[in-house]
mmCIF file of C-alpha atoms and ligand atoms in Angstrom:
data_model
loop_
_atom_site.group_PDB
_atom_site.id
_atom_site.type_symbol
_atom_site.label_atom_id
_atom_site.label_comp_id
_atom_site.label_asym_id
_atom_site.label_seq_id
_atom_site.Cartn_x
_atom_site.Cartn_y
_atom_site.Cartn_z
ATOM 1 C CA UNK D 1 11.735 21.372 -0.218
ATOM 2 C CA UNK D 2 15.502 21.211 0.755
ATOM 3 C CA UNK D 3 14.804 18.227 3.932
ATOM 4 C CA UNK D 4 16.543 14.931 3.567
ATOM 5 C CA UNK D 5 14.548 12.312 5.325
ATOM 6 C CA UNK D 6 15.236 8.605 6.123
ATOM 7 C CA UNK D 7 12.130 6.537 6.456
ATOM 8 C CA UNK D 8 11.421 3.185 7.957
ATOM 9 C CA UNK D 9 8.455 1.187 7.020
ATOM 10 C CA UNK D 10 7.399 -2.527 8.459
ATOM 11 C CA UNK D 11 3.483 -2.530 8.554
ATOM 12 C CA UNK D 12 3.584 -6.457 7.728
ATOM 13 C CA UNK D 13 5.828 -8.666 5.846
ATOM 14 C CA UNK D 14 8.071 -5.652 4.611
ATOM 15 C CA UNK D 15 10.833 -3.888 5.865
ATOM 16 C CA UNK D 16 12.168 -1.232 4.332
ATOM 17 C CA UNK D 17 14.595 1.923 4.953
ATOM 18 C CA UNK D 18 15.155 4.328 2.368
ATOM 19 C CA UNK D 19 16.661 8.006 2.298
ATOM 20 C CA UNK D 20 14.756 10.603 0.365
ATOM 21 C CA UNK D 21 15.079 13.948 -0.734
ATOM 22 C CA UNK D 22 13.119 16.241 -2.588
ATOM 23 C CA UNK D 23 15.077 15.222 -5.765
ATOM 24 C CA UNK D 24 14.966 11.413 -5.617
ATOM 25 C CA UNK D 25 15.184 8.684 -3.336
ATOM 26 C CA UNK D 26 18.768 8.338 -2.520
ATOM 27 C CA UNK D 27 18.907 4.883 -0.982
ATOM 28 C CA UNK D 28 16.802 1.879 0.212
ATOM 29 C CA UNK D 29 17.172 -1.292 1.968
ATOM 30 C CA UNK D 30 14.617 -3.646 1.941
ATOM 31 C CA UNK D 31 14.302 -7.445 3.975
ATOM 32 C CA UNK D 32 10.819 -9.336 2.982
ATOM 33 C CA UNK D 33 9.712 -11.648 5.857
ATOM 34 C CA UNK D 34 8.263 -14.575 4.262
ATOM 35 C CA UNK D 35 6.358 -17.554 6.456
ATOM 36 C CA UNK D 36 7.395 -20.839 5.604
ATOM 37 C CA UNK D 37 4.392 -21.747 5.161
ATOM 38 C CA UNK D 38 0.654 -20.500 5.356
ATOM 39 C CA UNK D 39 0.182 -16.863 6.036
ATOM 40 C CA UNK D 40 1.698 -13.912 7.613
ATOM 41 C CA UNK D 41 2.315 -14.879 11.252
ATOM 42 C CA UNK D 42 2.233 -11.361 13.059
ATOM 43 C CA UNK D 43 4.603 -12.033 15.919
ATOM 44 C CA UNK D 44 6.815 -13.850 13.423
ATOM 45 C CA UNK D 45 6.945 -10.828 11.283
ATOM 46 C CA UNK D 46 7.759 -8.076 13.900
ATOM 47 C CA UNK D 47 10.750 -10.662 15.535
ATOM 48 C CA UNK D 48 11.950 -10.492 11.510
ATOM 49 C CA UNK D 49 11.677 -6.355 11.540
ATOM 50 C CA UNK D 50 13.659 -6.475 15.024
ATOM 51 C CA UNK D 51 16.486 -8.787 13.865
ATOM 52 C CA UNK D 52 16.978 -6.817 10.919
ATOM 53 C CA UNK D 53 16.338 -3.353 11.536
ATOM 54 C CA UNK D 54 19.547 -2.219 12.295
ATOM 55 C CA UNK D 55 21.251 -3.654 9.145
ATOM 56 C CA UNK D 56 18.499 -2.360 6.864
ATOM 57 C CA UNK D 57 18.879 1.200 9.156
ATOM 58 C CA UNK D 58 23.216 0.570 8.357
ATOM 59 C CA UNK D 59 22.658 -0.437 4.723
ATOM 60 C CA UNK D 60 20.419 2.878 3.598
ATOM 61 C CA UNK D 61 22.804 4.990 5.420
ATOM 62 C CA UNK D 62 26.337 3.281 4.002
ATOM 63 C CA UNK D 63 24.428 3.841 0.543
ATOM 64 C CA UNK D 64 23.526 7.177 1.252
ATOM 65 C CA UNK D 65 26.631 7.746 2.127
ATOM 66 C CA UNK D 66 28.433 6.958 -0.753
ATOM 67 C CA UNK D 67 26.082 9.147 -2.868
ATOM 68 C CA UNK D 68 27.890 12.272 -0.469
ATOM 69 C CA UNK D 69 24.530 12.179 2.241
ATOM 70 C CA UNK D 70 25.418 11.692 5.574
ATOM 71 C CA UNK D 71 23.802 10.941 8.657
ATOM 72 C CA UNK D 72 24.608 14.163 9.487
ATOM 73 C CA UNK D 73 22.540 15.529 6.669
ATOM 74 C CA UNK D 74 19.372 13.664 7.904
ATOM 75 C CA UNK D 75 16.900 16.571 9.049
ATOM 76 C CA UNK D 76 14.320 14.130 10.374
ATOM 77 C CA UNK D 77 12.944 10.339 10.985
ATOM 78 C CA UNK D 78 10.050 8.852 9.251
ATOM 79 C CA UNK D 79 8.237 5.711 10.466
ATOM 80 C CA UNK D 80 4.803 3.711 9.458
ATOM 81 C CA UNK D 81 2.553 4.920 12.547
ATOM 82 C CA UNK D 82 -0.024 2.433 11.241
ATOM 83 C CA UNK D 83 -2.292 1.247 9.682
ATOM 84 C CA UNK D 84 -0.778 -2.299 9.957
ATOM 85 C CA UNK D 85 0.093 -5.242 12.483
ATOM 86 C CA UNK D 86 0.744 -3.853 16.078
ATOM 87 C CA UNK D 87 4.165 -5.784 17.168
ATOM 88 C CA UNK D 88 5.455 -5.124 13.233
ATOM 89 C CA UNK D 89 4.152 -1.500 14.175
ATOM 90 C CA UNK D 90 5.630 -1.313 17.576
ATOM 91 C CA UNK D 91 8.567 -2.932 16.591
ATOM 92 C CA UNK D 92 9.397 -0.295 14.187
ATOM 93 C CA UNK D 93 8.564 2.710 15.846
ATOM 94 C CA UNK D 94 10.782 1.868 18.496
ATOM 95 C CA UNK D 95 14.108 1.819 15.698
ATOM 96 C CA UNK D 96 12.574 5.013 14.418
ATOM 97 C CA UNK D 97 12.522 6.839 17.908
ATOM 98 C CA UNK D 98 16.151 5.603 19.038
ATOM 99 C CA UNK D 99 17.435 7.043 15.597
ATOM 100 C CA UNK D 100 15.885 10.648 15.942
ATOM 101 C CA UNK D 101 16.961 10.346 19.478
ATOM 102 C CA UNK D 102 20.479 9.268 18.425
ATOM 103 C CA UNK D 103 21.064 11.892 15.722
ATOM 104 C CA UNK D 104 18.684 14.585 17.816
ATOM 105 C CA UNK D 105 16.331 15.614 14.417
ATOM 106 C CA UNK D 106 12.353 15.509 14.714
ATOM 107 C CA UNK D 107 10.264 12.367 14.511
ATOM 108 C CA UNK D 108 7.825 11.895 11.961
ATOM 109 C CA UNK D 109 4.565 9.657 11.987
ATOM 110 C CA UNK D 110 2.975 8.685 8.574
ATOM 111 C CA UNK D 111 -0.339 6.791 7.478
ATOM 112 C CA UNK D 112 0.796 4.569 5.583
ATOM 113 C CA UNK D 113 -2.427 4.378 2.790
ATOM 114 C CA UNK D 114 -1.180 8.073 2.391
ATOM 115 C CA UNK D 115 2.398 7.142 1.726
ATOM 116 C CA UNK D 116 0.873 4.785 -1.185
ATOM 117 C CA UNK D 117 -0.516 7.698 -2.698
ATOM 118 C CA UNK D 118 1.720 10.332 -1.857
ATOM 119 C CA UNK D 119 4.586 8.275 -3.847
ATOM 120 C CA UNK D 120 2.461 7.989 -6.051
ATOM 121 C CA UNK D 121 1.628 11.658 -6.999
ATOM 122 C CA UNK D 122 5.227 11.921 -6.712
ATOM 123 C CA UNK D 123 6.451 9.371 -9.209
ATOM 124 C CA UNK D 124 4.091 10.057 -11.740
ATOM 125 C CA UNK D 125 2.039 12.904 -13.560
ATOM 126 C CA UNK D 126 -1.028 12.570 -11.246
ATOM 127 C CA UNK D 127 -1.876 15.652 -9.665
ATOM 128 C CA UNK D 128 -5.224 15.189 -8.053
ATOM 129 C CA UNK D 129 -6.365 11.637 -8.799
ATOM 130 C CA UNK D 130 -8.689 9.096 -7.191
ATOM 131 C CA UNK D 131 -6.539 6.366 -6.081
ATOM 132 C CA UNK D 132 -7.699 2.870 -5.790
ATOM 133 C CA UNK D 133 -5.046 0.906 -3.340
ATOM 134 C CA UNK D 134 -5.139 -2.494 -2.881
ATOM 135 C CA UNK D 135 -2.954 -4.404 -0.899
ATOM 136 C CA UNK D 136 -3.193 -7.592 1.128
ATOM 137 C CA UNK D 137 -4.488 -5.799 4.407
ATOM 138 C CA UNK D 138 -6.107 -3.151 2.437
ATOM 139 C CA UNK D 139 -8.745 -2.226 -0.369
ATOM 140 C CA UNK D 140 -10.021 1.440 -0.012
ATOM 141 C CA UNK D 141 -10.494 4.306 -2.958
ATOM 142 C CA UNK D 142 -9.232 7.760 -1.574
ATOM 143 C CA UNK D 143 -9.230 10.957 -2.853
ATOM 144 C CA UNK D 144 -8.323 14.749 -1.649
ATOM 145 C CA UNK D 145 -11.296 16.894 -0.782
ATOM 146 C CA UNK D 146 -10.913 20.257 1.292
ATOM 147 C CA UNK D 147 -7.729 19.806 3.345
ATOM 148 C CA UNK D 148 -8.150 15.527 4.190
ATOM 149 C CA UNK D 149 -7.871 12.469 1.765
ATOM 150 C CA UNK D 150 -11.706 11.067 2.092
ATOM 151 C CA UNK D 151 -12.579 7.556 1.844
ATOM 152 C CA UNK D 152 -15.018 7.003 -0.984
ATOM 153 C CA UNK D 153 -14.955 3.136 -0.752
ATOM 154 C CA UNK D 154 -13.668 0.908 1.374
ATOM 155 C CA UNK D 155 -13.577 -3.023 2.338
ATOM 156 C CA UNK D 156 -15.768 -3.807 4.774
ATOM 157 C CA UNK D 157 -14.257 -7.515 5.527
ATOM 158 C CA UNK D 158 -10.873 -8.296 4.333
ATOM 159 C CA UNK D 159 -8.416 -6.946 1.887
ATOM 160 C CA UNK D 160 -8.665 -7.839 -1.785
ATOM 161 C CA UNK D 161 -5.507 -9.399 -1.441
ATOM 162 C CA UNK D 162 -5.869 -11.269 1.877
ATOM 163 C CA UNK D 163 -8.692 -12.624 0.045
ATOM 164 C CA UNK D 164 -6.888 -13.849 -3.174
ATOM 165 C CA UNK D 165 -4.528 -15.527 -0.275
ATOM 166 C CA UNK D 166 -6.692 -16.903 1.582
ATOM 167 C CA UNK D 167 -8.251 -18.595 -1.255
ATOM 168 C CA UNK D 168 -4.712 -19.373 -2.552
ATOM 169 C CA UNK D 169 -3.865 -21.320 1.035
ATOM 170 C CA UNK D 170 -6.923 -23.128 0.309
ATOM 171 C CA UNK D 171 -6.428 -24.338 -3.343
ATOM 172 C CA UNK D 172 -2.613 -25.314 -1.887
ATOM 173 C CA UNK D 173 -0.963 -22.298 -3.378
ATOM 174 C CA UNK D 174 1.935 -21.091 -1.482
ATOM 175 C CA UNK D 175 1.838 -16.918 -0.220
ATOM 176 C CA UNK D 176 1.745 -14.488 -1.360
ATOM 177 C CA UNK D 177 -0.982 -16.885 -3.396
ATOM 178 C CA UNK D 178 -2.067 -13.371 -5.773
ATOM 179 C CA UNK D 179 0.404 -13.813 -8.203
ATOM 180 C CA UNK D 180 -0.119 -17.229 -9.098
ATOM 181 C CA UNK D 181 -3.812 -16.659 -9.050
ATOM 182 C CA UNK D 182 -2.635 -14.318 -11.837
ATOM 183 C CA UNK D 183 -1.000 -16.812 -14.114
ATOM 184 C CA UNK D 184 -3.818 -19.416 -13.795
ATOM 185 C CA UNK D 185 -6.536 -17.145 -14.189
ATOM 186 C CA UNK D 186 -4.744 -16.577 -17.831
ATOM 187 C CA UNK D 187 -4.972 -20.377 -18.535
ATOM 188 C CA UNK D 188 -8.969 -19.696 -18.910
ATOM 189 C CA UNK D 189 -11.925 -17.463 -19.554
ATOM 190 C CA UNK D 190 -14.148 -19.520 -18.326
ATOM 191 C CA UNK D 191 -16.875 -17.185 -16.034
ATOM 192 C CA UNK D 192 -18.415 -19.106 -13.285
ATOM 193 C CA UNK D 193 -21.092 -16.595 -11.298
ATOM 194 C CA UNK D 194 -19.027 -15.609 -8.019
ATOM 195 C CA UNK D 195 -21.400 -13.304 -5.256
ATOM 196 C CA UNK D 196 -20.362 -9.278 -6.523
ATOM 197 C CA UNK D 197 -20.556 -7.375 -3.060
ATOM 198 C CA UNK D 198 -20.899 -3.758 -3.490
ATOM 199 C CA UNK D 199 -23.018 -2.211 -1.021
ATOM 200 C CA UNK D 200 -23.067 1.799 -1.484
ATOM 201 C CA UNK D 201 -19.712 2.151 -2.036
ATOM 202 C CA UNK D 202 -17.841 -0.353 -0.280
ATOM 203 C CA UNK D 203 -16.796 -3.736 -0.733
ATOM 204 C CA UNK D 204 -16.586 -7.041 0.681
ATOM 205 C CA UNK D 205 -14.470 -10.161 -0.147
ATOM 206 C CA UNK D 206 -14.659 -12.820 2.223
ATOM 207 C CA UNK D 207 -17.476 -14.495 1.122
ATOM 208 C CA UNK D 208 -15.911 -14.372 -2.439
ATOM 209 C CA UNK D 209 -12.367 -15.858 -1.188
ATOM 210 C CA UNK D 210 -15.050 -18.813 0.678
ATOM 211 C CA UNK D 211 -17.046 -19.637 -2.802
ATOM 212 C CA UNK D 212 -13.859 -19.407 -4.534
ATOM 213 C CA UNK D 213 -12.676 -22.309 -2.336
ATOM 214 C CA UNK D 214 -15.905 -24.179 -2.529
ATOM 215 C CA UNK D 215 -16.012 -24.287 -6.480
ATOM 216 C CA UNK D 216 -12.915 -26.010 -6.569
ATOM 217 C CA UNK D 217 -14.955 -29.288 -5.267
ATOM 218 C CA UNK D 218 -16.503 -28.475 -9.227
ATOM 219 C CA UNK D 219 -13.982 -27.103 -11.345
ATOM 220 C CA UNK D 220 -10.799 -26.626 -12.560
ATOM 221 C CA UNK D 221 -8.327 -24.589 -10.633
ATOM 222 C CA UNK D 222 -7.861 -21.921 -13.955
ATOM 223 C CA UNK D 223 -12.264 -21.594 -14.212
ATOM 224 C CA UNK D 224 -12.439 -20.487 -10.435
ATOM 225 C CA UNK D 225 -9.072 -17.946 -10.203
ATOM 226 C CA UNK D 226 -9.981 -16.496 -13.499
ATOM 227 C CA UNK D 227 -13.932 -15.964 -12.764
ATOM 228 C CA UNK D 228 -12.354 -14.871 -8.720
ATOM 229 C CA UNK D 229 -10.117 -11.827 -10.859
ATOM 230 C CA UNK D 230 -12.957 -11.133 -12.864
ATOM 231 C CA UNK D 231 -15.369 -10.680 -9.778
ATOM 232 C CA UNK D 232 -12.730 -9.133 -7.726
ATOM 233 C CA UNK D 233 -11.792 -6.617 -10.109
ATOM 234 C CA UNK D 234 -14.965 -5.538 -11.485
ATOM 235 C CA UNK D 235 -16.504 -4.643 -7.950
ATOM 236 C CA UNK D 236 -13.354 -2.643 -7.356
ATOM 237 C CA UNK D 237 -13.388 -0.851 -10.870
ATOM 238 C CA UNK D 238 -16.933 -0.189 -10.524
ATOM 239 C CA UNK D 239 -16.585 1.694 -6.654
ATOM 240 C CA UNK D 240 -13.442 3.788 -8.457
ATOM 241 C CA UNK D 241 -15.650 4.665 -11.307
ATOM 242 C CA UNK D 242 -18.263 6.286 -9.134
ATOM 243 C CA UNK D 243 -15.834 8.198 -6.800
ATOM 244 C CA UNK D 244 -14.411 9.619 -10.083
ATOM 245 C CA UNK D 245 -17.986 10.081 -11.258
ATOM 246 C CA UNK D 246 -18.751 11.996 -7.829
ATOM 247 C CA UNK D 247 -15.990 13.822 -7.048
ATOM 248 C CA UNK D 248 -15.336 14.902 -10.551
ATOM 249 C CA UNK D 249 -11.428 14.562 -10.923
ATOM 250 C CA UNK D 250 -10.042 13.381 -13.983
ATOM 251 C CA UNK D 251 -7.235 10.767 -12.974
ATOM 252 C CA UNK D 252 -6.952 7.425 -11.370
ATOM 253 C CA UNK D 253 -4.109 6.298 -9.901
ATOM 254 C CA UNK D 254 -3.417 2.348 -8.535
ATOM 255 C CA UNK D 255 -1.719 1.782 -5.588
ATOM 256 C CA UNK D 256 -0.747 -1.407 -3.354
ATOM 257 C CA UNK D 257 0.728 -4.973 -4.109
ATOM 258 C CA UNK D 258 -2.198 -6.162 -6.170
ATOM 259 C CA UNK D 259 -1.784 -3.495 -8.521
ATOM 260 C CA UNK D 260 1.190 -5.799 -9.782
ATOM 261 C CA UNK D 261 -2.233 -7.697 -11.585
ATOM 262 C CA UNK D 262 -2.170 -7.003 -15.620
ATOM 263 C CA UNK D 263 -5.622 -7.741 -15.768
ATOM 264 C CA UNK D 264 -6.556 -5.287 -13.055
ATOM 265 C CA UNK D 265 -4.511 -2.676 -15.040
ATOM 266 C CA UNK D 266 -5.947 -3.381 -18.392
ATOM 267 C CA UNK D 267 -9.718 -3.309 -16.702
ATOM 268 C CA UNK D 268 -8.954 -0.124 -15.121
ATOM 269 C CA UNK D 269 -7.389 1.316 -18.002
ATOM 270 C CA UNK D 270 -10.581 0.684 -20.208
ATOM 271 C CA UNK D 271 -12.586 2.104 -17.662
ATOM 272 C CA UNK D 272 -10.354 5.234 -17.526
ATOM 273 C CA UNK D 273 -10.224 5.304 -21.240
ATOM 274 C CA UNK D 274 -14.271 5.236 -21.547
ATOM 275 C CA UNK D 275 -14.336 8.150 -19.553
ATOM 276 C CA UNK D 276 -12.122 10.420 -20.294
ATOM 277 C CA UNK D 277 -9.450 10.419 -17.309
ATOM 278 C CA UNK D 278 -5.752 9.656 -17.094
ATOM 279 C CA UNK D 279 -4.629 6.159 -15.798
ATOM 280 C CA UNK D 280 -1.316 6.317 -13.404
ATOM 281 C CA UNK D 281 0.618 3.204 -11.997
ATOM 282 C CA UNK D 282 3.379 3.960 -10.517
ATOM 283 C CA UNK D 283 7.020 1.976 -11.067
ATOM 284 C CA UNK D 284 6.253 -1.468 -9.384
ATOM 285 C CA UNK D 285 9.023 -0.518 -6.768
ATOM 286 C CA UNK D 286 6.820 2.183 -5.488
ATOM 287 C CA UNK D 287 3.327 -0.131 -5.448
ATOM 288 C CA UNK D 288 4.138 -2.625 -2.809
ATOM 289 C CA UNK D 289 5.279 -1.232 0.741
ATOM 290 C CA UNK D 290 8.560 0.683 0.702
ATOM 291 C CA UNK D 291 10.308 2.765 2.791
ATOM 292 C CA UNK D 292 10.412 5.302 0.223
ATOM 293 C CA UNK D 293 7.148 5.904 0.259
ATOM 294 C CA UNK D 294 7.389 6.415 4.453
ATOM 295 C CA UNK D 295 10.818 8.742 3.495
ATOM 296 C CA UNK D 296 9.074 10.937 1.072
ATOM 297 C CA UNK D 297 5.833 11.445 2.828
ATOM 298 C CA UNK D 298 8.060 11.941 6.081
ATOM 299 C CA UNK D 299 9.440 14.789 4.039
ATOM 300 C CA UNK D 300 6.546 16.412 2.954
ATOM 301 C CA UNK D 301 5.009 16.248 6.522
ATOM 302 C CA UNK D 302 8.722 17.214 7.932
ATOM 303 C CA UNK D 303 8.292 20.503 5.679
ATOM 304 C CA UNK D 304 5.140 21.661 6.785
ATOM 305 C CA UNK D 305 6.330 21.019 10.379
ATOM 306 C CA UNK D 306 4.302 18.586 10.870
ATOM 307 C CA UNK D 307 6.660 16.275 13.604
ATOM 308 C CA UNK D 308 5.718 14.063 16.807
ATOM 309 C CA UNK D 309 7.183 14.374 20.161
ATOM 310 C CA UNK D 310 8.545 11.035 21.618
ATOM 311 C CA UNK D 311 5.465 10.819 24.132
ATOM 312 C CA UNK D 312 3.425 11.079 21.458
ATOM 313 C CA UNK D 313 4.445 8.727 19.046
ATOM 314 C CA UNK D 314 2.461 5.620 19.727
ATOM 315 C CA UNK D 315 1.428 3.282 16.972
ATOM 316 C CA UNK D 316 -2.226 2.716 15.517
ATOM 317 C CA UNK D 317 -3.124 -0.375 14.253
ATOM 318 C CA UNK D 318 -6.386 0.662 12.663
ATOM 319 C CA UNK D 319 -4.648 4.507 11.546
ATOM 320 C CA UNK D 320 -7.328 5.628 9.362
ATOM 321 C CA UNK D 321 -5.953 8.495 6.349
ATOM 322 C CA UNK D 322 -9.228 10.349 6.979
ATOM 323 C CA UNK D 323 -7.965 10.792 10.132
ATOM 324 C CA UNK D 324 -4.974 13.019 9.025
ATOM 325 C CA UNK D 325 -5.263 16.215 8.680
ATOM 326 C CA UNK D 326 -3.573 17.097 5.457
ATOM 327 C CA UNK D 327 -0.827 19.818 6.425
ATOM 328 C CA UNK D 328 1.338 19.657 3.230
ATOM 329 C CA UNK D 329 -0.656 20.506 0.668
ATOM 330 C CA UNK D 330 -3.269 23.059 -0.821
HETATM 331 P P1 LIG Q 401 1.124 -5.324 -0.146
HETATM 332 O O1 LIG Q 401 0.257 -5.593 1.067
HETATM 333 O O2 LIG Q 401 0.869 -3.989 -0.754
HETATM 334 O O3 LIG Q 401 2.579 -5.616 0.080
HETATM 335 O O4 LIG Q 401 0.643 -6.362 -1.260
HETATM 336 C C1 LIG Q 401 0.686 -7.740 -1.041
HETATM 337 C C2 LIG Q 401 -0.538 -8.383 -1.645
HETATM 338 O O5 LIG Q 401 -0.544 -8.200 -3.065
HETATM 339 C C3 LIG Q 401 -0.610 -9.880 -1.395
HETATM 340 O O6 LIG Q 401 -1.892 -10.175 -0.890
HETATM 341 C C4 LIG Q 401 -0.399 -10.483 -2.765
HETATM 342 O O7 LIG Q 401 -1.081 -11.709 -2.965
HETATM 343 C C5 LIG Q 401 -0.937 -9.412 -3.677
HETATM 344 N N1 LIG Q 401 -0.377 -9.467 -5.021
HETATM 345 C C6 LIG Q 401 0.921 -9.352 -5.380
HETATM 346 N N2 LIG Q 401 1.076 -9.521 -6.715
HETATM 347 C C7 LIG Q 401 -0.165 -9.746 -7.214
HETATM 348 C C8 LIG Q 401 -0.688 -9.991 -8.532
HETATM 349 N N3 LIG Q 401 0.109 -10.064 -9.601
HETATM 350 N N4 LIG Q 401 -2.020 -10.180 -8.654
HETATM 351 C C9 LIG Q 401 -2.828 -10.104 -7.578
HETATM 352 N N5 LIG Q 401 -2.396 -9.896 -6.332
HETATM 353 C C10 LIG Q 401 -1.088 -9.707 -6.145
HETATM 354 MG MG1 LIG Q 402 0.579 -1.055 1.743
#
């Protein structure tokens, strides 16, 4: 791979432009949308990713820059063709199209669950793992199987960490409400019996984030986010056990912004331990969204010729990565 590629990601709350090449990622500029209060406001979030687009766009490429990359060096655009909130989604892709326009180079559309992982085979030993990504919009477990990434598990309501929000919004807990969940859950280990959904191999967490909220009428804050983690966790440990059991690989890799959680790590890492496989999380830069993530798939897919004319390059809200066929690798 010789490609530079800059990259522009903005599925929700992040946005993020970063230049990669097949060595490292060169630059990245990243603005976080945060609601002032409650949750993610869609509309809110795409007028955020339209205000600052161009500055993030000016701030990887002043960076690059001064490393000696140039716009001039940029062989193609990247963008987040979905899944993810349509105006953030449209919002974006319309920045990513002007630039390959601007600079004439090809366009490149990436699913972003695939990014997650991608990054993540980059940035650390895993070769061939089963991934387990969990995000606020998302909670699927992935892995490669004859030429497309297949979904093993997946949720069938919300994502796990929409649901730790959601919760957190209830209990008065300001967003993102998962990492304070974190810290109380530590203040206990106190297990009050939450509803485990696992049905085949997917998941669902609504009805958990709703008893969550209706056993704070009963107990203490710390009883019901620890016993919530505890639930939460175990049904997603159990559907990545199974897909490793079934597809026989021998590495696990986490991906997405709950994967920040110590206590998922530590849960997965026994699990991983009792049987034998390798445990990857990548640097916490790399969990969350990123545009590096959208840069360095952008290159892999830009290598294999895998690019998108303008007329083609509409967003997808509900992008599935089983959808994409895999063109750059074996
Ligand atoms: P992402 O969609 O990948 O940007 O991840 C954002 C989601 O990760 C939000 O729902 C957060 O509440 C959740 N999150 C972030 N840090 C933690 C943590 N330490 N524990 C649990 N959830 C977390
Ligand atoms: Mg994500």
């Amino acid at each position: 791979m010789k490609g530079t590629v800059l990259g522009i990601e903005g599925t929700a709350w992040n946005l993020s432009v970063a230049v990669v090449n097949e060595k490292d990622v060169i630059s990245e500029a990243t603005d976080t949308y945060s609601p002032p209060s409650g949750g993610i406001h869609p509309r809110e979030a795409a007028q955020h990713h339209a205000k600052y687009a161009s500055a993030m766009i000016k701030k990887a490429l002043e960076e690059a820059k001064e490393k000696g990359i140039k716009a001039d060096d940029i062989d193609a655009i990247s963008f987040s063709q979905g899944p993810g909130l349509g105006a953030c989604l449209r919002t974006v892709a319309t920045a990513a199209r002007m630039l390959a326009i601007t600079l004439d180079i090809p366009l490149v559309g990436v699913n972003h669950c695939l990014a997650h992982i991608e990054v993540g085979r980059w940035k650390t030993p895993a070769d061939d793992p089963v991934t387990l990504y969990v995000s606020g919009a998302n909670s699927q477990v992935l892995a490669y199987r004859m030429g497309r990434y297949r979904v093993f598990g997946e949720t069938l309501d919300i994502g796990l960490g929409n649901a730790f929000d959601k919760f957190a919004r209830s209990a008065g807990l300001s967003h993102p409400g998962g990492p304070k969940i974190e810290q109380l859950a530590k203040k206990s280990n106190n297990y009050i019996p939450m509803p485990y959904v696992v049905k085949g191999m997917d998941l669902s967490f609504s009805g958990l984030s709703t008893a969550a909220t209706e056993s704070l009428k009963k107990y203490p804050i710390e009883d019901v986010c620890y016993s919530l983690q505890e639930n939460a966790f175990a049904m997603v440990v159990e559907v990545t056990e199974r897909a490793l059991a079934h597809t026989e690989k021998n590495e696990v890799l986490l991906a997405g912004g709950v994967g920040a959680n110590a206590r998922l790590r530590e849960m997965l890492g026994i699990m991983c331990e009792d049987r034998g496989a390798s445990f990857y999380v990548p640097e916490k830069r790399f969990m969350g969204d990123n545009g590096a993530m959208i840069a360095y798939l952008g290159l892999l897919m830009y290598e294999a010729g895998d690019t998108l004319s303008i007329e083609d390059s509409h967003v997808n809200p509900n992008f599935r990565p089983d959808d994409v066929n895999v063109t750059w690798r074996e």
